[in-house]
Amino acid sequence: MSTDLTTLVLPDGELVTEPPVLAEYRLNPYTQETAAEGQPIAVVFATSVADVQTTLQFATTHHIPVVTQGARTSIANGAAGLDGSILLNLSRLNHIVALQPENQTAVVEAGVLNGDLDQAAREVGYFYAPDPGSKPISTIGGNIATNAGGMASLKYGTTRENVLGLKVVLADGRLLELGGATFKNNASYDLTDLFIGSEGTLGVVVEATVRLRPIPFGDTVTGLATFADVHALTHAVQVLQASGVNPSMLEVLNRVSIEALDEYEGIDLGGRGEQALLIFQLDVAVAGALDLVDDLLRKAGAQTIDVTSDPARTATIIKIRQDIFAAGAQYGRLIVEDIAVPLGQLAIVADRAEAIAAKHGQRLLLLGHAGDGNLHPDIILESKDGALPAETQAYIDELLPFVISIGGTVSAEHGIGTIKKKWVPQQLSPAVQTLQQQIKAVFDPTGILNPGRKF
Ligand SMILES: Cc1cc2nc3c(=O)[nH]c(=O)nc-3n(C[C@H](O)[C@H](O)[C@H](O)COP(=O)(O)OP(=O)(O)OC[C@H]3O[C@@H](n4cnc5c(N)ncnc54)[C@H](O)[C@@H]3O)c2cc1C
């Protein structure tokens, strides 16, 4: 039976039921692993908190599932349509409410793009640190819901460490104000933190108070160092981590990644057969730090080291790194994994990923935020769609249990969505899973918010 939407009263143009729009918005175009997307009944392009409340009250009354969407850049299919659902899209709730340099904070609506917030902050001498590769295209609300990471997480933390307060609408339409604008807050259980990374299953984030950082003093130094293999590179990462120079970026790219970027960008990172590339950055390069890094990297086996303080060249290097997913997908599609392990296990898991990929004949695009112990041991497939080949599935089925067995996680920063759901019972104990379900029931008793996602 079709749902009567006539009693869902919203401003003109916000409630859309045209099939082409539903067909577009039900997909998460960057999720390249085949996943079941359902048929939504409507998209609501909310432009106010009241619209979000109205939509959620309607959905609760009529028992309609709601999938909250930001920019739909999820790689875990977390914001894709479900059968009979309303897609609550917040991309038009996108105002920067206030920049407050005196507090080192900003207040933003959920649909503001990460890159837009960062740019606005820079105009007043600050920056917004969390920098997922999707920075120019993903929303702050989506970043909060997935606890997005990125290159700068190494020094400035993930989204979690940069959110101070939230406004959240619950399934029944209640508006909650959580946290505030203080850097410390022990007044109660930390519900702000609970919502960060909750993937649209507990409530809808409509506004956030986030932390801004002063732009670092002096020159930022960014460098490229090559190594004989990823194993050697991970050793260098540990040495740098222990040195106290406090790098703001330590990114790894394997030979396949280097080749993919060369082909995609028309550049020459790997023309001399470079096997592993470390991108490192010191955003506060105190006197002597660069010499120390150079010395440590050479002793750790760096074959070449190339550093720059030129802002344009730095921006080019960052852009190259941001393009890696597109570079991998140019051959067909990229099956993205998102693991993290304790730092001491980094070399072990990198070696194991290479061995398992070789065993199953998979083309391994290994990259990631090495300084965080967060790797993306991705597989390049030539087919653009369709079910995963058995060998690719075998690679995943062998790698992820190994990651869990050494104290790692199957989802470091992209979220569980639908893609990683089957691994949750292996990583979390039954008692913890039960508790998670009980917490969900407190906030969303009728279970309408992103049902079937996360666990
Ligand atoms: C090229 C590329 C590079 C990427 N690089 C990184 C990276 O380096 N690090 C990283 O962590 N991720 C990365 N991602 C993944 C993705 O961009 C992040 O997960 C991002 O945080 C999603 O934001 P979004 O606005 O697109 O949210 P969506 O994809 O629309 O939604 C993601 C999840 O959040 C929920 N959600 C969205 N908005 C809200 C809200 N306001 N309230 C409650 N729930 C909400 C959705 O229901 C869904 O579960 C990358 C993606 C791409 C395409």
Coordinates of C-alpha atoms and ligand atoms in Angstrom, one line a residue:
M1 CA 0.0 0.0 0.0
S2 CA 1.4 3.4 -0.9
T3 CA 2.0 5.9 1.8
D4 CA -0.1 9.1 1.8
L5 CA 2.4 11.9 1.8
T6 CA -0.2 14.7 1.6
T7 CA -0.1 15.3 5.4
L8 CA 3.6 15.9 5.3
V9 CA 3.5 19.6 4.9
L10 CA 6.8 21.3 4.0
P11 CA 7.8 24.5 2.2
D12 CA 7.5 24.4 -1.6
G13 CA 10.0 22.3 -3.5
E14 CA 11.3 20.4 -0.4
L15 CA 9.3 17.2 -0.8
V16 CA 10.2 15.5 -4.0
T17 CA 8.7 12.2 -5.3
E18 CA 9.6 12.3 -9.0
P19 CA 11.1 8.9 -10.0
P20 CA 14.3 10.3 -11.6
V21 CA 15.2 12.2 -8.4
L22 CA 14.5 9.2 -6.3
A23 CA 16.6 7.1 -8.7
E24 CA 19.5 9.5 -8.3
Y25 CA 19.3 10.1 -4.5
R26 CA 18.8 6.5 -3.5
L27 CA 22.4 5.7 -4.6
N28 CA 25.7 6.4 -2.8
P29 CA 27.7 6.8 -6.0
Y30 CA 31.1 6.3 -4.3
T31 CA 30.3 3.0 -2.8
Q32 CA 31.7 0.6 -5.4
E33 CA 31.0 -2.7 -3.7
T34 CA 27.7 -4.0 -4.9
A35 CA 25.1 -3.3 -2.3
A36 CA 21.3 -3.6 -2.1
E37 CA 19.7 -0.2 -2.4
G38 CA 16.0 0.0 -1.8
Q39 CA 13.3 2.1 -3.3
P40 CA 12.6 5.3 -1.3
I41 CA 9.2 7.0 -1.5
A42 CA 10.4 10.6 -1.2
V43 CA 13.4 12.9 -0.8
V44 CA 13.0 15.8 1.6
F45 CA 15.5 18.6 0.9
A46 CA 15.2 20.2 4.4
T47 CA 16.2 23.9 4.7
S48 CA 15.4 24.4 8.4
V49 CA 15.4 22.5 11.7
A50 CA 11.6 22.8 11.7
D51 CA 11.5 20.8 8.4
V52 CA 13.6 18.1 9.9
Q53 CA 11.3 17.9 12.9
T54 CA 8.2 17.8 10.8
T55 CA 9.6 15.1 8.6
L56 CA 10.7 12.9 11.6
Q57 CA 7.4 13.4 13.4
F58 CA 5.6 12.3 10.2
A59 CA 7.8 9.3 9.8
T60 CA 7.4 8.2 13.4
T61 CA 3.6 8.5 13.2
H62 CA 3.5 6.5 9.9
H63 CA 6.4 4.0 10.8
I64 CA 8.4 5.1 7.8
P65 CA 12.2 4.5 7.7
V66 CA 14.3 7.6 7.4
V67 CA 17.7 7.7 5.8
T68 CA 19.6 10.9 6.6
Q69 CA 21.8 12.1 3.8
G70 CA 24.6 14.7 3.6
A71 CA 26.5 14.7 0.4
R72 CA 26.2 10.9 -0.2
T73 CA 29.9 10.4 -0.4
S74 CA 29.7 7.3 1.9
I75 CA 32.0 4.5 0.8
A76 CA 30.1 2.1 3.1
N77 CA 26.7 2.6 1.5
G78 CA 25.5 4.2 4.7
A79 CA 23.2 6.8 3.1
A80 CA 21.7 4.7 0.3
G81 CA 17.9 4.4 0.0
L82 CA 15.9 1.7 1.8
D83 CA 12.6 0.3 0.6
G84 CA 9.7 2.6 1.5
S85 CA 12.0 5.2 3.1
I86 CA 12.2 8.9 3.2
L87 CA 15.6 10.3 2.2
L88 CA 16.1 13.2 4.6
N89 CA 18.7 15.2 2.7
L90 CA 20.5 18.0 4.6
S91 CA 22.6 19.4 1.8
R92 CA 20.5 22.5 1.6
L93 CA 20.7 23.1 5.4
N94 CA 24.1 24.7 4.7
H95 CA 24.8 28.0 6.5
I96 CA 27.8 28.9 8.5
V97 CA 25.9 30.3 11.5
A98 CA 28.9 31.9 13.2
L99 CA 32.7 32.1 13.2
Q100 CA 33.9 32.8 16.7
P101 CA 37.6 33.4 16.6
E102 CA 37.5 34.6 20.3
N103 CA 36.3 31.0 21.2
Q104 CA 38.3 29.2 18.5
T105 CA 34.9 27.8 17.4
A106 CA 32.4 27.9 14.5
V107 CA 28.7 27.0 14.5
V108 CA 27.6 25.4 11.3
E109 CA 24.5 23.8 9.9
A110 CA 24.9 20.1 9.1
G111 CA 24.9 20.5 5.3
V112 CA 27.9 22.9 5.2
L113 CA 30.7 21.3 3.2
N114 CA 33.9 20.6 5.2
G115 CA 36.0 22.5 2.6
D116 CA 33.7 25.6 2.8
L117 CA 34.0 25.7 6.6
D118 CA 37.8 25.4 6.4
Q119 CA 38.0 28.2 3.8
A120 CA 35.8 30.5 5.8
A121 CA 37.9 29.8 8.9
R122 CA 41.1 30.5 7.1
E123 CA 39.8 34.0 6.2
V124 CA 39.9 34.8 9.9
G125 CA 43.2 33.2 10.6
Y126 CA 42.0 29.7 11.7
F127 CA 41.4 26.3 10.0
Y128 CA 39.1 23.4 10.4
A129 CA 41.5 20.4 10.9
P130 CA 39.5 17.2 9.9
D131 CA 40.4 16.6 6.3
P132 CA 38.9 13.5 4.8
G133 CA 39.9 13.0 1.2
S134 CA 36.3 14.1 0.4
K135 CA 36.9 17.4 2.2
P136 CA 35.7 19.6 -0.8
I137 CA 32.5 17.5 -1.3
S138 CA 31.4 16.0 2.0
T139 CA 29.2 17.7 4.7
I140 CA 30.0 18.4 8.3
G141 CA 26.9 16.4 9.3
G142 CA 28.1 13.4 7.3
N143 CA 31.6 13.8 8.8
I144 CA 30.1 13.8 12.3
A145 CA 27.8 10.9 11.6
T146 CA 30.8 8.8 10.3
N147 CA 33.4 10.3 12.6
A148 CA 35.4 11.0 9.5
G149 CA 39.2 11.0 9.6
G150 CA 41.8 12.0 7.1
M151 CA 45.4 13.0 6.8
A152 CA 45.4 15.5 9.6
S153 CA 43.9 13.1 12.2
L154 CA 47.4 12.2 13.1
K155 CA 48.0 15.5 14.8
Y156 CA 44.5 17.0 15.3
G157 CA 42.4 13.9 15.8
T158 CA 39.3 12.7 13.9
T159 CA 36.1 14.6 13.7
R160 CA 35.3 13.5 17.2
E161 CA 38.2 15.5 18.7
N162 CA 37.0 18.6 16.9
V163 CA 33.3 18.7 17.8
L164 CA 32.3 20.5 21.0
G165 CA 28.5 20.6 20.7
L166 CA 25.6 19.4 18.6
K167 CA 22.0 20.1 17.9
V168 CA 20.2 16.9 17.2
V169 CA 16.6 16.0 16.2
L170 CA 15.4 12.7 17.6
A171 CA 13.0 10.4 15.7
D172 CA 10.0 11.8 17.6
G173 CA 11.0 15.3 16.5
R174 CA 12.5 16.5 19.8
L175 CA 15.4 18.9 19.4
L176 CA 18.3 18.2 21.8
E177 CA 21.2 20.6 22.5
L178 CA 24.3 18.6 23.5
G179 CA 27.7 19.8 24.7
G180 CA 28.5 23.5 24.0
A181 CA 31.4 25.7 23.0
T182 CA 33.8 24.7 25.8
F183 CA 36.9 22.6 25.3
K184 CA 36.1 20.7 28.5
N185 CA 32.8 19.5 29.7
N186 CA 32.2 16.9 32.3
A187 CA 28.6 17.8 33.2
S188 CA 27.0 14.5 32.3
Y189 CA 27.4 11.4 30.1
D190 CA 28.9 12.6 26.9
L191 CA 26.0 12.3 24.5
T192 CA 27.7 14.5 22.0
D193 CA 30.3 11.8 21.6
L194 CA 27.7 9.1 21.4
F195 CA 26.2 10.8 18.3
I196 CA 29.6 11.2 16.6
G197 CA 30.0 8.1 14.5
S198 CA 26.4 6.9 15.0
E199 CA 25.7 6.9 11.2
G200 CA 22.3 8.4 11.3
T201 CA 20.9 5.6 13.6
L202 CA 20.3 7.7 16.7
G203 CA 19.2 11.1 15.5
V204 CA 19.7 13.7 12.9
V205 CA 22.5 16.2 13.4
V206 CA 21.2 19.6 12.3
E207 CA 23.9 21.9 13.8
A208 CA 27.4 21.6 15.2
T209 CA 29.8 23.7 17.2
V210 CA 33.2 22.7 16.1
R211 CA 36.7 23.6 17.1
L212 CA 38.9 25.8 14.9
R213 CA 42.7 25.8 15.2
P214 CA 44.9 28.8 14.7
I215 CA 46.9 28.6 11.4
P216 CA 50.3 27.3 12.5
F217 CA 53.2 29.8 12.7
G218 CA 55.9 29.6 10.1
D219 CA 56.4 27.5 7.0
T220 CA 54.7 24.2 6.5
V221 CA 57.1 21.6 5.2
T222 CA 55.7 18.8 3.0
G223 CA 57.9 15.9 1.8
L224 CA 57.9 12.8 -0.4
A225 CA 60.2 9.9 0.6
T226 CA 60.6 6.7 -1.3
F227 CA 61.4 3.2 0.1
A228 CA 62.2 -0.2 -1.1
D229 CA 58.9 -1.5 0.0
V230 CA 55.9 -0.8 2.3
H231 CA 57.5 -2.8 5.1
A232 CA 60.5 -0.5 5.2
L233 CA 58.2 2.6 5.0
T234 CA 56.1 1.5 8.0
H235 CA 59.3 1.2 10.0
A236 CA 60.2 4.7 9.1
V237 CA 56.7 5.9 10.2
Q238 CA 57.3 4.4 13.6
V239 CA 60.7 6.0 13.9
L240 CA 59.2 9.4 13.0
Q241 CA 56.3 8.9 15.4
A242 CA 58.8 8.2 18.2
S243 CA 61.0 11.2 17.4
G244 CA 58.9 13.9 19.0
V245 CA 58.8 16.0 15.8
N246 CA 55.0 15.7 15.8
P247 CA 54.3 15.3 12.1
S248 CA 50.9 16.5 10.9
M249 CA 50.7 13.9 8.1
L250 CA 52.2 10.5 7.4
E251 CA 50.6 8.9 4.4
V252 CA 51.6 5.6 2.6
L253 CA 51.2 4.7 -1.1
N254 CA 52.3 1.4 -2.5
R255 CA 53.6 0.8 -6.1
V256 CA 50.1 0.1 -7.5
S257 CA 48.9 3.4 -6.0
I258 CA 51.9 5.3 -7.4
E259 CA 51.3 3.9 -10.9
A260 CA 47.5 4.6 -10.7
L261 CA 48.2 8.2 -9.7
D262 CA 50.8 8.7 -12.5
E263 CA 48.3 7.5 -15.0
Y264 CA 45.4 9.4 -13.6
E265 CA 47.2 12.7 -13.1
G266 CA 49.7 12.5 -16.0
I267 CA 52.6 12.9 -13.5
D268 CA 55.8 11.0 -12.8
L269 CA 56.0 9.8 -9.2
G270 CA 57.1 6.3 -10.0
G271 CA 59.2 6.6 -13.2
R272 CA 62.3 5.1 -11.5
G273 CA 60.4 2.1 -10.2
E274 CA 59.6 3.6 -6.8
Q275 CA 57.9 0.9 -4.7
A276 CA 56.6 2.8 -1.7
L277 CA 56.0 6.5 -1.2
L278 CA 55.7 8.3 2.1
I279 CA 54.0 11.7 2.1
F280 CA 54.9 13.5 5.3
Q281 CA 54.2 17.0 6.6
L282 CA 55.4 19.2 9.5
D283 CA 53.0 22.0 9.8
V284 CA 55.1 23.6 12.6
A285 CA 58.6 23.1 11.4
V286 CA 60.7 24.2 14.3
A287 CA 64.4 24.9 13.8
G288 CA 66.3 21.6 13.3
A289 CA 63.2 19.5 12.8
L290 CA 63.6 19.1 9.1
D291 CA 67.2 18.0 9.5
L292 CA 66.2 15.5 12.1
V293 CA 63.5 14.1 9.9
D294 CA 65.9 13.9 6.9
D295 CA 68.4 12.0 9.1
L296 CA 65.8 9.7 10.6
L297 CA 64.3 8.8 7.2
R298 CA 67.7 8.1 5.6
K299 CA 68.7 5.9 8.5
A300 CA 65.3 4.1 8.2
G301 CA 66.1 3.3 4.5
A302 CA 64.6 6.2 2.5
Q303 CA 66.0 6.1 -1.0
T304 CA 65.0 9.6 -2.0
I305 CA 63.7 12.6 0.0
D306 CA 62.1 15.6 -1.6
V307 CA 60.7 18.5 0.5
T308 CA 58.9 21.7 -0.3
S309 CA 57.6 24.8 1.6
D310 CA 56.1 26.2 -1.5
P311 CA 52.3 26.5 -0.9
A312 CA 51.4 25.7 -4.6
R313 CA 53.5 22.5 -4.7
T314 CA 52.1 21.5 -1.3
A315 CA 48.6 22.0 -2.5
T316 CA 49.4 19.8 -5.6
I317 CA 50.8 17.0 -3.3
I318 CA 47.7 17.1 -1.2
K319 CA 45.4 17.1 -4.2
I320 CA 47.3 14.1 -5.6
R321 CA 46.7 12.2 -2.4
Q322 CA 43.0 13.2 -2.4
D323 CA 42.7 11.8 -5.9
I324 CA 43.8 8.3 -5.0
F325 CA 40.3 6.8 -4.9
A326 CA 39.4 8.2 -8.3
A327 CA 42.8 7.0 -9.6
G328 CA 42.2 3.5 -8.4
A329 CA 38.7 3.5 -9.8
Q330 CA 39.8 4.6 -13.3
Y331 CA 40.5 0.9 -14.2
G332 CA 36.9 -0.2 -13.3
R333 CA 36.1 0.2 -9.6
L334 CA 37.9 0.2 -6.3
I335 CA 36.8 -2.1 -3.5
V336 CA 37.7 -0.1 -0.4
E337 CA 38.8 -1.5 2.9
D338 CA 39.3 0.7 5.9
I339 CA 41.2 -1.1 8.6
A340 CA 43.2 0.2 11.6
V341 CA 45.6 -1.7 13.8
P342 CA 47.8 -0.9 16.8
L343 CA 50.8 1.0 15.5
G344 CA 53.2 -1.8 16.3
Q345 CA 51.2 -4.1 14.0
L346 CA 51.4 -1.8 10.9
A347 CA 54.2 -3.6 9.1
I348 CA 52.7 -7.0 9.9
V349 CA 49.3 -6.1 8.5
A350 CA 50.7 -4.5 5.4
D351 CA 52.8 -7.6 4.7
R352 CA 49.8 -9.8 5.3
A353 CA 47.5 -7.8 3.0
E354 CA 50.1 -8.1 0.3
A355 CA 50.5 -11.8 0.8
I356 CA 46.7 -12.5 0.9
A357 CA 46.2 -10.3 -2.2
A358 CA 48.9 -12.2 -4.1
K359 CA 47.5 -15.6 -3.0
H360 CA 44.1 -14.7 -4.4
G361 CA 45.4 -12.9 -7.5
Q362 CA 44.2 -9.5 -6.5
R363 CA 45.6 -6.1 -7.5
L364 CA 46.2 -4.4 -4.2
L365 CA 46.1 -0.6 -4.0
L366 CA 47.5 -0.1 -0.6
L367 CA 47.4 3.4 0.8
G368 CA 46.4 5.1 4.0
H369 CA 47.1 7.2 7.0
A370 CA 50.1 5.2 8.2
G371 CA 50.7 7.4 11.2
D372 CA 47.3 6.5 12.6
G373 CA 47.8 2.7 11.9
N374 CA 44.9 3.2 9.4
L375 CA 45.4 1.5 6.0
H376 CA 43.1 1.1 3.0
P377 CA 44.2 -2.2 1.5
D378 CA 41.9 -1.8 -1.5
I379 CA 41.4 -4.0 -4.5
I380 CA 41.2 -2.8 -8.1
L381 CA 38.6 -4.5 -10.2
E382 CA 38.2 -4.1 -13.9
S383 CA 34.4 -4.8 -13.8
K384 CA 32.4 -1.6 -13.2
D385 CA 29.6 -3.4 -11.4
G386 CA 28.2 -6.8 -10.5
A387 CA 28.9 -9.1 -7.6
L388 CA 32.4 -9.3 -6.1
P389 CA 34.5 -12.0 -7.8
A390 CA 35.0 -15.0 -5.5
E391 CA 38.7 -14.3 -5.3
T392 CA 38.1 -10.7 -4.1
Q393 CA 35.7 -12.0 -1.5
A394 CA 38.2 -14.6 -0.4
Y395 CA 40.8 -11.8 0.0
I396 CA 38.4 -9.8 2.3
D397 CA 37.3 -12.9 4.2
E398 CA 40.9 -13.8 5.0
L399 CA 42.2 -10.3 5.7
L400 CA 39.5 -8.9 8.0
P401 CA 39.5 -11.8 10.5
F402 CA 43.3 -11.4 10.7
V403 CA 42.9 -7.7 11.4
I404 CA 40.5 -8.4 14.2
S405 CA 42.8 -11.1 15.6
I406 CA 45.6 -8.7 16.1
G407 CA 43.5 -6.1 17.9
G408 CA 42.5 -4.1 14.9
T409 CA 39.2 -2.8 13.5
V410 CA 37.3 -3.4 10.2
S411 CA 36.2 0.2 10.1
A412 CA 38.6 3.0 11.1
E413 CA 36.9 6.1 9.6
H414 CA 34.4 5.2 6.8
G415 CA 31.8 3.7 9.1
I416 CA 30.0 0.4 9.0
G417 CA 27.0 1.3 6.7
T418 CA 25.8 -1.9 5.1
I419 CA 29.1 -3.0 3.6
K420 CA 30.9 -3.8 6.8
K421 CA 28.0 -5.0 8.8
K422 CA 28.8 -8.7 8.6
W423 CA 32.0 -8.2 10.5
V424 CA 30.6 -6.4 13.5
P425 CA 29.7 -9.6 15.3
Q426 CA 33.2 -10.8 14.9
Q427 CA 34.7 -7.6 16.3
L428 CA 32.2 -6.9 19.1
S429 CA 31.2 -9.3 21.9
P430 CA 27.6 -10.3 22.2
A431 CA 27.3 -8.3 25.4
V432 CA 28.5 -5.1 23.7
Q433 CA 26.2 -5.7 20.7
T434 CA 23.2 -6.0 23.0
L435 CA 24.1 -2.8 24.8
Q436 CA 24.4 -1.0 21.4
Q437 CA 20.9 -2.2 20.5
Q438 CA 19.6 -1.0 23.8
I439 CA 21.2 2.4 23.4
K440 CA 19.6 2.6 19.9
A441 CA 16.2 1.8 21.4
V442 CA 16.4 4.6 23.9
F443 CA 16.9 7.2 21.2
D444 CA 14.9 5.6 18.4
P445 CA 12.3 3.3 20.0
T446 CA 10.4 2.6 16.8
G447 CA 13.6 1.9 14.9
I448 CA 12.9 4.2 12.0
L449 CA 16.4 5.8 11.7
N450 CA 18.6 4.2 9.2
P451 CA 17.4 0.7 10.1
G452 CA 19.6 -2.2 9.4
R453 CA 22.7 0.0 9.2
K454 CA 25.7 -0.1 11.5
F455 CA 24.7 -3.3 13.3
Ligands
LIG1 C1 37.0 10.6 -2.8 C2 36.6 10.3 -1.4 C3 37.5 10.3 -0.3 C4 37.2 10.0 1.0 N1 38.1 10.1 1.9 C5 37.8 9.9 3.2 C6 38.8 10.0 4.2 O1 39.9 10.3 4.0 N2 38.4 9.8 5.5 C7 37.1 9.5 5.8 O2 36.8 9.3 7.0 N3 36.2 9.3 4.9 C8 36.5 9.5 3.6 N4 35.5 9.3 2.6 C9 34.2 8.8 3.0 C10 33.1 9.9 3.1 O3 33.4 11.1 2.4 C11 32.9 10.2 4.6 O4 32.3 9.1 5.2 C12 32.0 11.5 4.8 O5 32.1 11.8 6.2 C13 30.5 11.3 4.4 O6 30.0 12.6 4.4 P1 28.6 12.9 3.6 O7 28.2 14.3 3.8 O8 28.9 12.5 2.2 O9 27.6 11.9 4.2 P2 26.7 10.8 3.6 O10 27.5 9.9 2.7 O11 25.5 11.4 3.0 O12 26.2 10.0 4.9 C14 27.2 9.2 5.6 C15 26.5 8.6 6.8 O13 26.2 9.7 7.7 C16 24.7 9.7 8.0 N5 24.4 11.2 8.0 C17 24.8 12.1 7.1 N6 24.4 13.3 7.5 C18 23.9 13.2 8.7 C19 23.3 14.1 9.7 N7 23.3 15.4 9.5 N8 22.8 13.5 10.8 C20 22.9 12.2 11.1 N9 23.4 11.3 10.2 C21 23.9 11.8 9.0 C22 24.1 9.0 6.8 O14 22.9 8.4 7.2 C23 25.1 7.9 6.6 O15 25.0 6.9 7.5 C24 35.9 9.6 1.3 C25 34.9 9.6 0.3 C26 35.3 9.9 -1.0 C27 34.2 9.8 -2.1

